[in-house]
Amino acid sequence: MPSTCNIEIFTTVDFSIFPISMRELIDKLESTQILPKEEFAELLLCNDDYLFERARFKAQEIYGNKIFMRGLIEFTNHCKNDCYYCGLRAGNAHAQRYRLTKQQILECCKQGYPLGFRTFVLQGGEDPHYTDDILVEIVREIKAEYPDCAITLSIGERDYKSYERLFNAGTDRYLLRHETANDEHYGTLHPSKMSSANRKKCLHDLKKIGYQVGCGFMVGSPNQTIEHIIDDLMFIKELEPQMVGIGPFIPHSDTPFKDKKAGSLRLTLNILAILRLMQPNLLMPATTALGTLDAQGRELGVRAGANVVMPNLSPPDVRKKYLLYDNKICTGDEAAECVTCMQGRMKKIGYEIAITRGDALMNL
Ligand code: SAH
Ligand code: SF4
């Protein structure tokens, strides 16, 4: 071994001609919170788990080892829309339709509160039965009974006035995945009477009214390309929502997309991690779809930067009827079992479920 190396040789090499390494790219995203499109494309295809490590450290800097829990109440599976990917679409004659009454919804909250839920998410298809008047009454009663809880609605596209009334009744948050930021891609997932432009308008309306807003998309939806995903990242950057829902597409056997492939686990995790580094204070669920795709999906999601879980609070007898996609997990358990299971899963990977509303904290 020579006692000294020839430093000359190294100093004459121009390192700028080498492409930036994957780890440098990850560090760059962490410090600048944005990348040029070509570099996003590289990172989306990243195979280095350093990406997950940086993302979970970033989440921990803001939220510690706390995971927030939302109680999901799937209160109607009627839907007037015909999204090609979804098992609740109006055209699916095999779906057994149901609606929950106000009393049944309040009963779900009553079960959830002692289990530690401080956010109730009321989700459903776009069901004209639930007029503004009916929803306002439901929201008011939940708020009166549980003033320390947040209410999230996830009931699709409505007009400005309707969103405003629901907000004034006490709704805190609204989840409306934008599905894809690309108009053409949107057109391949939905009938022509739905549009990406209206979806985006709704999100801007919700934000303007004062809701904490969540957008998001499915990973691996039919016809999706890496360029589309980069557009989605750019859209999220511009909207700056408080929440983003990212989960794999999973086919449903009674839809036009029944033969399409499910989304990729790795790509879903990469997107979660990239979003955590782009906007560190985001609230991002490790979704049920991720848990359906892989038995450890939700744990992997948290280890890639997710910080929310959404156990099911719907009455057990309707759970098997709220099927957005095939093989959905947790359709047979009682709410209490779901919570215990989730607490155990999170504890195993070093996290703790917090009994709090879990609002977004300020960016560091
Ligand atoms: N009707 C409301 C809320 C219910 S659907 C709405 O559409 O906003 C909630 C989300 O489920 C959708 O935004 C969509 O992204 C997701 N979803 C629907 N079908 C799915 C499927 N086959 N695989 C994975 N996610 C799906
Ligand atoms: Fe209806 Fe939502 Fe399913 Fe579309 S995704 S069919 S709006 S429930």
Short mmCIF file of C-alpha atoms and ligand atoms in Angstrom, two decimals:
data_model
loop_
_atom_site.label_atom_id
_atom_site.label_comp_id
_atom_site.label_asym_id
_atom_site.label_seq_id
_atom_site.Cartn_x
_atom_site.Cartn_y
_atom_site.Cartn_z
CA MET A 1 0.00 0.00 0.00
CA PRO A 2 1.47 3.41 -0.83
CA SER A 3 1.58 5.66 2.23
CA THR A 4 0.06 8.60 0.40
CA CYS A 5 -2.39 8.67 -2.46
CA ASN A 6 -2.06 10.90 -5.43
CA ILE A 7 -4.54 13.68 -4.64
CA GLU A 8 -3.61 15.39 -7.92
CA ILE A 9 -5.46 12.72 -9.84
CA PHE A 10 -8.71 13.42 -7.96
CA THR A 11 -8.53 17.17 -8.10
CA THR A 12 -8.24 17.10 -11.86
CA VAL A 13 -11.51 15.23 -12.22
CA ASP A 14 -14.52 17.44 -12.97
CA PHE A 15 -17.24 15.90 -10.78
CA SER A 16 -19.93 18.08 -12.33
CA ILE A 17 -19.95 15.83 -15.38
CA PHE A 18 -21.29 12.95 -13.24
CA PRO A 19 -25.02 12.85 -12.61
CA ILE A 20 -26.03 13.70 -9.07
CA SER A 21 -26.33 10.54 -6.96
CA MET A 22 -29.68 9.31 -5.62
CA ARG A 23 -28.76 10.21 -2.05
CA GLU A 24 -27.69 13.70 -3.06
CA LEU A 25 -31.02 14.07 -4.81
CA ILE A 26 -32.90 13.04 -1.67
CA ASP A 27 -30.85 15.52 0.43
CA LYS A 28 -31.50 18.19 -2.18
CA LEU A 29 -35.26 17.64 -2.03
CA GLU A 30 -35.12 17.78 1.76
CA SER A 31 -33.36 21.16 1.73
CA THR A 32 -35.13 22.82 -1.22
CA GLN A 33 -38.56 21.11 -1.01
CA ILE A 34 -38.78 21.10 -4.81
CA LEU A 35 -36.88 19.53 -7.72
CA PRO A 36 -36.77 19.97 -11.48
CA LYS A 37 -39.11 17.53 -13.26
CA GLU A 38 -36.31 15.23 -14.50
CA GLU A 39 -35.04 14.82 -10.95
CA PHE A 40 -38.52 14.06 -9.62
CA ALA A 41 -38.75 11.36 -12.29
CA GLU A 42 -35.53 9.77 -11.03
CA LEU A 43 -36.65 9.94 -7.42
CA LEU A 44 -40.03 8.38 -8.17
CA LEU A 45 -38.18 5.32 -9.47
CA CYS A 46 -35.74 5.30 -6.52
CA ASN A 47 -34.85 1.94 -4.99
CA ASP A 48 -32.79 3.26 -2.09
CA ASP A 49 -34.49 3.06 1.33
CA TYR A 50 -32.56 6.17 2.37
CA LEU A 51 -35.57 8.01 0.89
CA PHE A 52 -37.85 6.47 3.54
CA GLU A 53 -35.32 7.12 6.29
CA ARG A 54 -35.13 10.86 5.50
CA ALA A 55 -38.93 11.08 5.19
CA ARG A 56 -39.66 9.43 8.53
CA PHE A 57 -37.02 11.55 10.30
CA LYS A 58 -38.70 14.60 8.80
CA ALA A 59 -42.13 13.48 10.07
CA GLN A 60 -40.62 12.81 13.50
CA GLU A 61 -39.04 16.28 13.65
CA ILE A 62 -42.55 17.74 13.51
CA TYR A 63 -44.89 15.12 14.95
CA GLY A 64 -42.53 12.98 17.06
CA ASN A 65 -43.54 9.34 17.21
CA LYS A 66 -47.25 10.23 17.27
CA ILE A 67 -49.71 8.82 14.76
CA PHE A 68 -53.13 10.44 14.46
CA MET A 69 -56.26 8.35 14.25
CA ARG A 70 -59.44 9.21 12.33
CA GLY A 71 -62.68 7.29 12.73
CA LEU A 72 -64.05 6.54 9.28
CA ILE A 73 -67.85 6.44 9.09
CA GLU A 74 -68.92 5.23 5.65
CA PHE A 75 -72.45 6.57 5.87
CA THR A 76 -73.76 5.95 2.35
CA ASN A 77 -72.70 3.83 -0.60
CA HIS A 78 -75.22 5.36 -3.01
CA CYS A 79 -73.49 7.40 -5.68
CA LYS A 80 -74.76 9.30 -8.70
CA ASN A 81 -71.35 9.23 -10.38
CA ASP A 82 -69.83 6.56 -12.56
CA CYS A 83 -66.07 6.79 -11.98
CA TYR A 84 -64.67 3.86 -13.95
CA TYR A 85 -62.45 2.63 -11.10
CA CYS A 86 -64.89 2.57 -8.19
CA GLY A 87 -67.09 -0.23 -6.87
CA LEU A 88 -69.71 2.27 -5.67
CA ARG A 89 -70.28 3.70 -9.15
CA ALA A 90 -73.94 4.14 -10.11
CA GLY A 91 -73.54 1.60 -12.92
CA ASN A 92 -72.65 -1.24 -10.56
CA ALA A 93 -75.95 -3.07 -10.21
CA HIS A 94 -74.36 -5.67 -7.91
CA ALA A 95 -73.66 -3.21 -5.09
CA GLN A 96 -76.06 -3.60 -2.17
CA ARG A 97 -76.90 -0.02 -1.34
CA TYR A 98 -77.42 1.40 2.16
CA ARG A 99 -77.71 4.71 3.99
CA LEU A 100 -77.12 5.44 7.67
CA THR A 101 -79.56 7.62 9.59
CA LYS A 102 -78.42 10.51 11.75
CA GLN A 103 -79.02 8.32 14.80
CA GLN A 104 -76.83 5.55 13.38
CA ILE A 105 -74.06 8.04 12.60
CA LEU A 106 -74.24 9.46 16.13
CA GLU A 107 -74.09 5.91 17.46
CA CYS A 108 -70.78 5.40 15.58
CA CYS A 109 -69.37 8.52 17.24
CA LYS A 110 -70.61 7.30 20.62
CA GLN A 111 -68.69 4.07 20.13
CA GLY A 112 -65.62 5.87 18.84
CA TYR A 113 -65.16 8.55 21.47
CA PRO A 114 -64.22 6.27 24.39
CA LEU A 115 -61.89 4.39 22.05
CA GLY A 116 -59.86 7.60 21.63
CA PHE A 117 -61.22 9.01 18.37
CA ARG A 118 -61.17 12.82 18.24
CA THR A 119 -61.81 13.11 14.50
CA PHE A 120 -64.80 11.65 12.71
CA VAL A 121 -64.60 11.34 8.94
CA LEU A 122 -67.98 11.07 7.27
CA GLN A 123 -67.40 9.57 3.86
CA GLY A 124 -69.79 8.48 1.16
CA GLY A 125 -70.70 8.41 -2.48
CA GLU A 126 -72.27 11.50 -4.04
CA ASP A 127 -75.73 10.79 -2.71
CA PRO A 128 -78.42 13.41 -3.41
CA HIS A 129 -80.47 12.05 -0.49
CA TYR A 130 -78.13 13.93 1.86
CA THR A 131 -79.20 17.51 1.20
CA ASP A 132 -77.45 20.44 2.83
CA ASP A 133 -80.24 20.61 5.42
CA ILE A 134 -79.80 16.99 6.43
CA LEU A 135 -76.00 17.24 6.56
CA VAL A 136 -76.03 20.51 8.50
CA GLU A 137 -78.17 18.87 11.14
CA ILE A 138 -75.88 15.85 11.38
CA VAL A 139 -72.75 18.01 11.66
CA ARG A 140 -74.35 20.31 14.27
CA GLU A 141 -75.43 17.41 16.44
CA ILE A 142 -72.03 15.71 16.35
CA LYS A 143 -70.36 19.02 17.22
CA ALA A 144 -72.81 19.70 20.06
CA GLU A 145 -72.22 16.27 21.53
CA TYR A 146 -68.44 16.14 20.93
CA PRO A 147 -67.14 19.72 20.91
CA ASP A 148 -63.53 18.58 21.29
CA CYS A 149 -63.67 16.53 18.08
CA ALA A 150 -62.98 17.52 14.49
CA ILE A 151 -65.38 16.61 11.71
CA THR A 152 -64.13 15.79 8.24
CA LEU A 153 -66.44 15.39 5.28
CA SER A 154 -65.56 13.39 2.18
CA ILE A 155 -68.65 13.45 0.00
CA GLY A 156 -67.40 14.67 -3.33
CA GLU A 157 -68.14 17.72 -5.44
CA ARG A 158 -70.71 20.30 -4.29
CA ASP A 159 -71.21 23.97 -5.01
CA TYR A 160 -69.63 26.85 -3.10
CA LYS A 161 -72.78 27.68 -1.15
CA SER A 162 -73.18 24.10 0.01
CA TYR A 163 -69.54 23.86 1.16
CA GLU A 164 -70.01 27.18 2.95
CA ARG A 165 -73.12 26.02 4.79
CA LEU A 166 -71.42 22.80 5.89
CA PHE A 167 -68.41 24.76 7.10
CA ASN A 168 -70.57 27.20 9.02
CA ALA A 169 -72.36 24.26 10.66
CA GLY A 170 -69.01 23.23 12.17
CA THR A 171 -67.23 20.99 9.66
CA ASP A 172 -63.48 21.40 10.07
CA ARG A 173 -61.93 19.48 7.20
CA TYR A 174 -62.76 18.17 3.74
CA LEU A 175 -61.16 15.35 1.78
CA LEU A 176 -61.51 15.49 -1.98
CA ARG A 177 -58.83 13.65 -3.89
CA HIS A 178 -58.08 15.45 -7.13
CA GLU A 179 -57.49 11.94 -8.64
CA THR A 180 -55.13 13.26 -11.34
CA ALA A 181 -54.03 16.80 -12.17
CA ASN A 182 -53.87 15.99 -15.88
CA ASP A 183 -57.09 16.75 -17.81
CA GLU A 184 -56.62 14.03 -20.41
CA HIS A 185 -55.80 11.37 -17.84
CA TYR A 186 -58.82 12.50 -15.81
CA GLY A 187 -60.96 11.97 -18.90
CA THR A 188 -59.87 8.33 -19.15
CA LEU A 189 -60.94 7.65 -15.53
CA HIS A 190 -64.32 9.39 -15.55
CA PRO A 191 -67.34 9.91 -17.82
CA SER A 192 -67.27 13.21 -19.69
CA LYS A 193 -69.67 15.03 -17.38
CA MET A 194 -66.96 15.03 -14.69
CA SER A 195 -63.89 17.20 -15.13
CA SER A 196 -60.52 17.79 -13.58
CA ALA A 197 -61.20 21.52 -13.77
CA ASN A 198 -64.28 21.27 -11.55
CA ARG A 199 -62.48 18.99 -9.09
CA LYS A 200 -59.70 21.57 -8.76
CA LYS A 201 -62.22 24.41 -8.47
CA CYS A 202 -63.89 22.57 -5.58
CA LEU A 203 -60.54 22.24 -3.81
CA HIS A 204 -59.82 25.94 -4.22
CA ASP A 205 -63.35 26.81 -3.00
CA LEU A 206 -62.91 24.63 0.07
CA LYS A 207 -59.61 26.28 0.86
CA LYS A 208 -61.03 29.75 0.41
CA ILE A 209 -63.92 29.01 2.77
CA GLY A 210 -61.44 28.02 5.46
CA TYR A 211 -61.53 24.23 5.56
CA GLN A 212 -58.43 22.19 6.24
CA VAL A 213 -58.25 20.53 2.85
CA GLY A 214 -57.04 17.17 1.62
CA CYS A 215 -56.39 16.26 -2.01
CA GLY A 216 -54.67 13.15 -3.39
CA PHE A 217 -54.69 10.42 -5.97
CA MET A 218 -54.45 6.71 -6.62
CA VAL A 219 -51.08 5.29 -7.57
CA GLY A 220 -51.18 3.08 -10.64
CA SER A 221 -54.61 4.14 -11.86
CA PRO A 222 -55.07 2.98 -15.47
CA ASN A 223 -53.15 5.11 -18.02
CA GLN A 224 -51.14 6.91 -15.33
CA THR A 225 -47.57 7.83 -16.31
CA ILE A 226 -44.62 9.17 -14.33
CA GLU A 227 -45.25 12.55 -16.01
CA HIS A 228 -48.79 12.56 -14.63
CA ILE A 229 -47.47 11.89 -11.14
CA ILE A 230 -45.01 14.77 -11.48
CA ASP A 231 -47.97 17.00 -12.46
CA ASP A 232 -49.75 15.76 -9.34
CA LEU A 233 -46.75 16.70 -7.19
CA MET A 234 -46.70 20.16 -8.78
CA PHE A 235 -50.43 20.57 -8.21
CA ILE A 236 -50.00 19.65 -4.54
CA LYS A 237 -47.07 22.06 -4.23
CA GLU A 238 -49.25 24.86 -5.53
CA LEU A 239 -52.41 24.01 -3.55
CA GLU A 240 -50.51 23.50 -0.28
CA PRO A 241 -53.21 21.35 1.35
CA GLN A 242 -53.11 20.27 4.99
CA MET A 243 -53.73 16.62 4.05
CA VAL A 244 -52.89 14.35 1.12
CA GLY A 245 -54.38 10.88 0.56
CA ILE A 246 -52.22 8.56 -1.50
CA GLY A 247 -53.10 4.91 -1.99
CA PRO A 248 -52.67 2.26 -4.66
CA PHE A 249 -55.37 1.69 -7.26
CA ILE A 250 -56.91 -1.74 -6.68
CA PRO A 251 -59.32 -3.16 -9.28
CA HIS A 252 -62.95 -3.90 -8.45
CA SER A 253 -64.50 -6.84 -10.27
CA ASP A 254 -67.76 -5.04 -11.14
CA THR A 255 -66.17 -2.02 -12.86
CA PRO A 256 -64.83 -1.32 -16.35
CA PHE A 257 -61.31 -1.52 -14.86
CA LYS A 258 -61.78 -5.02 -13.48
CA ASP A 259 -58.87 -6.44 -15.49
CA LYS A 260 -56.42 -3.63 -14.80
CA LYS A 261 -53.34 -4.12 -12.65
CA ALA A 262 -53.14 -2.83 -9.08
CA GLY A 263 -50.70 0.00 -8.29
CA SER A 264 -47.16 -0.65 -7.10
CA LEU A 265 -46.29 -0.76 -3.41
CA ARG A 266 -42.82 0.71 -3.92
CA LEU A 267 -44.07 3.61 -6.03
CA THR A 268 -46.80 4.40 -3.48
CA LEU A 269 -44.21 4.48 -0.68
CA ASN A 270 -41.85 6.61 -2.76
CA ILE A 271 -44.60 9.16 -3.37
CA LEU A 272 -45.47 9.33 0.35
CA ALA A 273 -41.80 9.91 1.17
CA ILE A 274 -41.34 12.54 -1.54
CA LEU A 275 -44.42 14.42 -0.31
CA ARG A 276 -43.15 14.33 3.27
CA LEU A 277 -39.90 15.95 2.14
CA MET A 278 -41.72 18.46 -0.09
CA GLN A 279 -44.17 19.60 2.57
CA PRO A 280 -43.03 18.33 5.98
CA ASN A 281 -46.14 19.22 8.00
CA LEU A 282 -48.59 17.22 5.84
CA LEU A 283 -51.11 14.88 7.40
CA MET A 284 -50.91 11.72 5.29
CA PRO A 285 -52.76 8.50 5.99
CA ALA A 286 -51.26 5.07 5.60
CA THR A 287 -54.40 4.01 3.74
CA THR A 288 -56.57 0.93 3.95
CA ALA A 289 -55.82 0.38 0.25
CA LEU A 290 -52.11 0.18 1.13
CA GLY A 291 -52.97 -2.36 3.85
CA THR A 292 -55.02 -4.30 1.31
CA LEU A 293 -52.19 -4.38 -1.23
CA ASP A 294 -49.69 -5.67 1.34
CA ALA A 295 -50.23 -7.14 4.81
CA GLN A 296 -47.57 -4.76 6.18
CA GLY A 297 -48.59 -1.88 3.90
CA ARG A 298 -49.71 0.53 6.61
CA GLU A 299 -46.59 -0.03 8.68
CA LEU A 300 -44.46 0.49 5.57
CA GLY A 301 -46.44 3.65 4.85
CA VAL A 302 -45.68 5.07 8.29
CA ARG A 303 -42.02 4.13 7.88
CA ALA A 304 -42.07 6.08 4.60
CA GLY A 305 -43.47 9.24 6.20
CA ALA A 306 -47.24 8.74 6.68
CA ASN A 307 -48.63 9.87 10.05
CA VAL A 308 -52.36 9.13 10.05
CA VAL A 309 -54.39 5.92 10.26
CA MET A 310 -58.11 5.64 9.64
CA PRO A 311 -59.70 2.68 11.41
CA ASN A 312 -63.24 1.90 10.40
CA LEU A 313 -66.07 3.06 12.68
CA SER A 314 -68.91 2.06 10.36
CA PRO A 315 -71.43 -0.42 11.78
CA PRO A 316 -70.11 -3.95 11.04
CA ASP A 317 -73.25 -4.93 9.09
CA VAL A 318 -72.62 -2.31 6.38
CA ARG A 319 -68.85 -2.59 6.06
CA LYS A 320 -68.91 -5.35 3.49
CA LYS A 321 -71.10 -3.14 1.32
CA TYR A 322 -68.73 -0.16 1.14
CA LEU A 323 -66.41 -1.71 -1.38
CA LEU A 324 -64.47 0.79 -3.46
CA TYR A 325 -62.17 -2.07 -4.57
CA ASP A 326 -61.88 -5.85 -4.13
CA ASN A 327 -60.55 -7.62 -1.02
CA LYS A 328 -60.78 -4.57 1.24
CA ILE A 329 -59.40 -5.40 4.70
CA CYS A 330 -61.02 -4.86 8.12
CA THR A 331 -64.58 -5.34 6.88
CA GLY A 332 -65.42 -7.91 9.53
CA ASP A 333 -64.08 -6.37 12.75
CA GLU A 334 -65.73 -4.31 15.47
CA ALA A 335 -64.39 -0.76 15.91
CA ALA A 336 -62.74 -1.68 19.21
CA GLU A 337 -60.88 -4.58 17.57
CA CYS A 338 -59.66 -2.28 14.79
CA VAL A 339 -58.28 0.21 17.31
CA THR A 340 -56.50 -2.42 19.38
CA CYS A 341 -55.06 -3.97 16.23
CA MET A 342 -53.84 -0.59 14.98
CA GLN A 343 -52.34 0.39 18.34
CA GLY A 344 -50.43 -2.90 18.38
CA ARG A 345 -49.21 -2.50 14.81
CA MET A 346 -47.95 1.04 15.47
CA LYS A 347 -46.32 0.10 18.78
CA LYS A 348 -44.40 -2.68 17.08
CA ILE A 349 -42.69 -0.16 14.81
CA GLY A 350 -42.04 2.39 17.58
CA TYR A 351 -45.05 4.69 17.19
CA GLU A 352 -47.93 5.64 19.45
CA ILE A 353 -51.49 6.56 18.55
CA ALA A 354 -52.33 10.00 19.97
CA ILE A 355 -55.70 10.81 21.51
CA THR A 356 -56.09 14.25 19.94
CA ARG A 357 -57.76 15.97 17.01
CA GLY A 358 -54.42 15.87 15.20
CA ASP A 359 -54.51 19.17 13.33
CA ALA A 360 -51.63 20.05 11.01
CA LEU A 361 -48.71 21.76 12.76
CA MET A 362 -46.67 24.58 11.28
CA ASN A 363 -43.95 23.71 8.82
CA LEU A 364 -40.45 23.73 10.29
N1 SAH B 1 -67.32 9.95 -3.28
C1 SAH B 1 -66.26 10.62 -2.66
C2 SAH B 1 -65.62 9.86 -1.51
C3 SAH B 1 -65.59 8.37 -1.60
S1 SAH B 1 -64.46 7.67 -2.73
C4 SAH B 1 -65.20 11.00 -3.67
O1 SAH B 1 -65.16 10.40 -4.72
O2 SAH B 1 -64.43 11.92 -3.37
C5 SAH B 1 -62.93 7.99 -1.91
C6 SAH B 1 -61.71 7.70 -2.72
O3 SAH B 1 -61.57 6.30 -2.94
C7 SAH B 1 -61.66 8.25 -4.12
O4 SAH B 1 -61.25 9.59 -4.09
C8 SAH B 1 -60.68 7.35 -4.84
O5 SAH B 1 -59.38 7.94 -4.94
C9 SAH B 1 -60.63 6.10 -3.95
N2 SAH B 1 -60.97 4.90 -4.72
C10 SAH B 1 -62.08 4.67 -5.42
N3 SAH B 1 -62.00 3.49 -6.11
C11 SAH B 1 -60.77 2.98 -5.83
C12 SAH B 1 -60.08 1.81 -6.25
N4 SAH B 1 -60.61 0.97 -7.11
N5 SAH B 1 -58.83 1.62 -5.76
C13 SAH B 1 -58.29 2.47 -4.87
N6 SAH B 1 -58.89 3.59 -4.45
C14 SAH B 1 -60.11 3.86 -4.93
FE1 SF4 B 2 -68.81 7.89 -6.40
FE2 SF4 B 2 -66.55 8.67 -5.16
FE3 SF4 B 2 -66.80 6.19 -6.20
FE4 SF4 B 2 -66.61 8.27 -7.86
S1 SF4 B 2 -65.04 7.57 -6.38
S2 SF4 B 2 -68.08 6.54 -8.03
S3 SF4 B 2 -67.71 9.83 -6.71
S4 SF4 B 2 -67.95 7.04 -4.49
#
